[in-house]
Coordinates of C-alpha atoms in Angstrom, one line a residue:
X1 CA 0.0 0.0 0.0
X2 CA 1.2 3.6 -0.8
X3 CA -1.0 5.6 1.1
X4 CA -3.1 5.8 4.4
X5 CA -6.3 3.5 4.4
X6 CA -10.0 5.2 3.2
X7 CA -13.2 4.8 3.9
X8 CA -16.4 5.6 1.9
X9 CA -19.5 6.0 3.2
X10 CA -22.6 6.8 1.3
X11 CA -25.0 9.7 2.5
X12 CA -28.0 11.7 2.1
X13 CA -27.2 14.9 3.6
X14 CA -23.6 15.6 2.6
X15 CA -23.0 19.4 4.1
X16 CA -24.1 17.5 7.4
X17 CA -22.6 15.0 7.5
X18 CA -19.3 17.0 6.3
X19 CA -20.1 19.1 9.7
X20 CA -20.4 16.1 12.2
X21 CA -17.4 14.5 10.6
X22 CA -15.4 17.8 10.0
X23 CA -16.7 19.8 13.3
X24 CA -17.5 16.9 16.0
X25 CA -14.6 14.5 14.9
X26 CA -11.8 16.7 14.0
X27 CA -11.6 15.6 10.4
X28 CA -10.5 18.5 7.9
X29 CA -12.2 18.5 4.2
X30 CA -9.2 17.8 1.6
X31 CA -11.1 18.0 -1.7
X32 CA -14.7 17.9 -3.4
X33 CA -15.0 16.5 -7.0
X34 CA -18.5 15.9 -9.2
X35 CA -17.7 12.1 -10.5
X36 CA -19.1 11.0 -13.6
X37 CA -21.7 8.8 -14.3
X38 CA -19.1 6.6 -16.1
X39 CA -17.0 5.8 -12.9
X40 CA -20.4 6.2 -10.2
X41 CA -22.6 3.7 -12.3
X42 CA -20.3 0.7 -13.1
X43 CA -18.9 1.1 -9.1
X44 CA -22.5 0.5 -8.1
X45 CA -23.2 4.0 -6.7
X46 CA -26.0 5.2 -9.0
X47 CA -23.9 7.1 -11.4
X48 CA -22.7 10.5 -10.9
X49 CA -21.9 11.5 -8.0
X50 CA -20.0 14.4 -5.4
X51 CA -17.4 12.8 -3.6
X52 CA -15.7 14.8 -0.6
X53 CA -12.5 13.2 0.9
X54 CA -12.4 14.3 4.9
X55 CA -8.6 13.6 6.4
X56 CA -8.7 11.9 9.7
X57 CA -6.3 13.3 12.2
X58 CA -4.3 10.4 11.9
X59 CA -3.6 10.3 8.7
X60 CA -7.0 7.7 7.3
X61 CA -9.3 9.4 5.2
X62 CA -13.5 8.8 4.8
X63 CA -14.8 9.6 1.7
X64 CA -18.4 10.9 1.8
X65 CA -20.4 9.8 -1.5
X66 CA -23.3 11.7 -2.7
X67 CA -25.1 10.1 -5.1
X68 CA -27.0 12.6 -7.7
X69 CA -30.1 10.4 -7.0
X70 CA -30.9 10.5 -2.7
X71 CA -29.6 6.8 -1.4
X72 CA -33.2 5.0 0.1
X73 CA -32.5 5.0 4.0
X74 CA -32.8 1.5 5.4
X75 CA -36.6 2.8 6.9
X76 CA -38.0 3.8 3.7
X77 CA -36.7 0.1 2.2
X78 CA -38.6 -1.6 4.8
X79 CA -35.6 -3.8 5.9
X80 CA -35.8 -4.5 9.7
X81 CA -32.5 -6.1 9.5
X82 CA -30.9 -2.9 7.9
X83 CA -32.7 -1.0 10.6
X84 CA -30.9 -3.2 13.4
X85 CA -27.8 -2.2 15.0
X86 CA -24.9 -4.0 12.6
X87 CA -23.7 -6.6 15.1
X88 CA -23.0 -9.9 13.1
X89 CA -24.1 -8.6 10.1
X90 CA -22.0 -8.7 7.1
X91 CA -20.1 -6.3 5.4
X92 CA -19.3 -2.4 6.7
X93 CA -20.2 -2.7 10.2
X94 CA -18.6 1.0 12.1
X95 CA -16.2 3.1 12.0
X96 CA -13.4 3.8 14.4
X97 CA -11.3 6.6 15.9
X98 CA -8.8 6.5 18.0
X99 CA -8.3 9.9 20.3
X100 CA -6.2 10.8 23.0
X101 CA -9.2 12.1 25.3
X102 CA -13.1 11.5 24.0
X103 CA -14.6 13.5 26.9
X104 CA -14.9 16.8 24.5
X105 CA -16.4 14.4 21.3
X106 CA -18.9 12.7 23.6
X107 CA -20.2 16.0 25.2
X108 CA -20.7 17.6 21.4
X109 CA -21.9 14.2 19.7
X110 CA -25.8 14.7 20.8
X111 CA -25.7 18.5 19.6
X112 CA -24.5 17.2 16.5
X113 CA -27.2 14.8 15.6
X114 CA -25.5 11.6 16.8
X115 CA -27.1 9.3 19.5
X116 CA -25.8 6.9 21.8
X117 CA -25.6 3.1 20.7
X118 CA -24.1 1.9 24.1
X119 CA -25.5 2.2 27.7
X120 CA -23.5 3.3 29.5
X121 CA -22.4 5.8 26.8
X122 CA -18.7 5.4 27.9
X123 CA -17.6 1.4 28.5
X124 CA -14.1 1.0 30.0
X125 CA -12.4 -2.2 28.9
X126 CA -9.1 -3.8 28.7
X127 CA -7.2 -0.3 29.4
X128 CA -9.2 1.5 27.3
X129 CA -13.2 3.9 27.0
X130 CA -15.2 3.1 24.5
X131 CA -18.7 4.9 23.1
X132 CA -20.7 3.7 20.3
X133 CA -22.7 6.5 18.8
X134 CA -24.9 6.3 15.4
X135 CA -24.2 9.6 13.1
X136 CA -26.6 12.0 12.2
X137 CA -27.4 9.4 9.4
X138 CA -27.6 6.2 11.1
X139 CA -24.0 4.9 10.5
X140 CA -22.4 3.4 13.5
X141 CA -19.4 5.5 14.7
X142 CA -16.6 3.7 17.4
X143 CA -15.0 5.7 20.2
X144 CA -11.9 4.4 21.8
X145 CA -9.4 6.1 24.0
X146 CA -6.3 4.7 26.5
X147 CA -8.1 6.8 29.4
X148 CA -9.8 4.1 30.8
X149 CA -9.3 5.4 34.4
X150 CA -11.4 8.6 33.6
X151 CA -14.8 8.8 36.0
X152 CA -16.3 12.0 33.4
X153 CA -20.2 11.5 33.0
X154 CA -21.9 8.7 31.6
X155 CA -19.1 6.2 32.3
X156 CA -19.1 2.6 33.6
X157 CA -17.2 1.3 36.7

């Protein structure tokens, strides 16, 4: 491999979901391009499509996909098991960041659309917090940081 590992995740709502991504999780906008029905269609994404690459703080980078035709959400296809949270379910199932201190994210996450997935919000395990929060679109979003002897609010003993 000859560069940092990406990620892309297909929305509905791209200037909000740049904002949780960009203003709650310290991801910085890199570039936006309009890709062409000719690479969208035969990739399966609908055909054309606005693609903006966010760079992760630690070097990854999650591509947010706009197709020029609205993606269905999993409520409007009916699918109960798309609707579930993605435990043992194939394919994409979250995405993770890694931060030195997830006290400030957690505090701004519900401001920004996102709800907790995990009660309590904040599990400490094996050295380490972790908070499991869907995105202002649904998509499961993993926490994790070496604090694990933190007490802030809404954490496990």
């Amino acid at each position: 491999m000859t560069l940092p590992f990406e990620v892309g995740v297909v929305v509905r709502d791209l200037e909000l979901m740049e904002r949780f991504y960009c203003d709650v999780l310290g991801c910085c906008a890199e570039r936006r391009s309009r890709i062409p029905e000719s690479i969208g269609g035969p990739a399966g994404l609908g055909g054309e499509l606005v693609v903006v690459w966010l760079r992760v703080p630690s070097g990854g980078c999650v591509k947010l996909i706009l197709p020029r035709s609205a993606p269905v959400s999993a409520q409007a296809a009916g699918s109960a098991a798309a609707c579930a949270l993605p435990v043992g379910r194939p394919g994409l199932s979250y995405l993770t960041f890694h931060l030195d201190d997830m006290d400030s994210v957690v505090a701004a996450l519900p401001a920004a659309g996102a709800r907790p997935l995990s009660d309590p919000v904040v599990v400490r395990t094996r050295g380490r917090r972790i908070s499991f929060w869907a995105d202002p679109e649904g998509n499961a979003v993993e926490l994790v940081d070496p604090r694990a002897d933190s007490s802030g609010p809404g954490h496990s003993n």
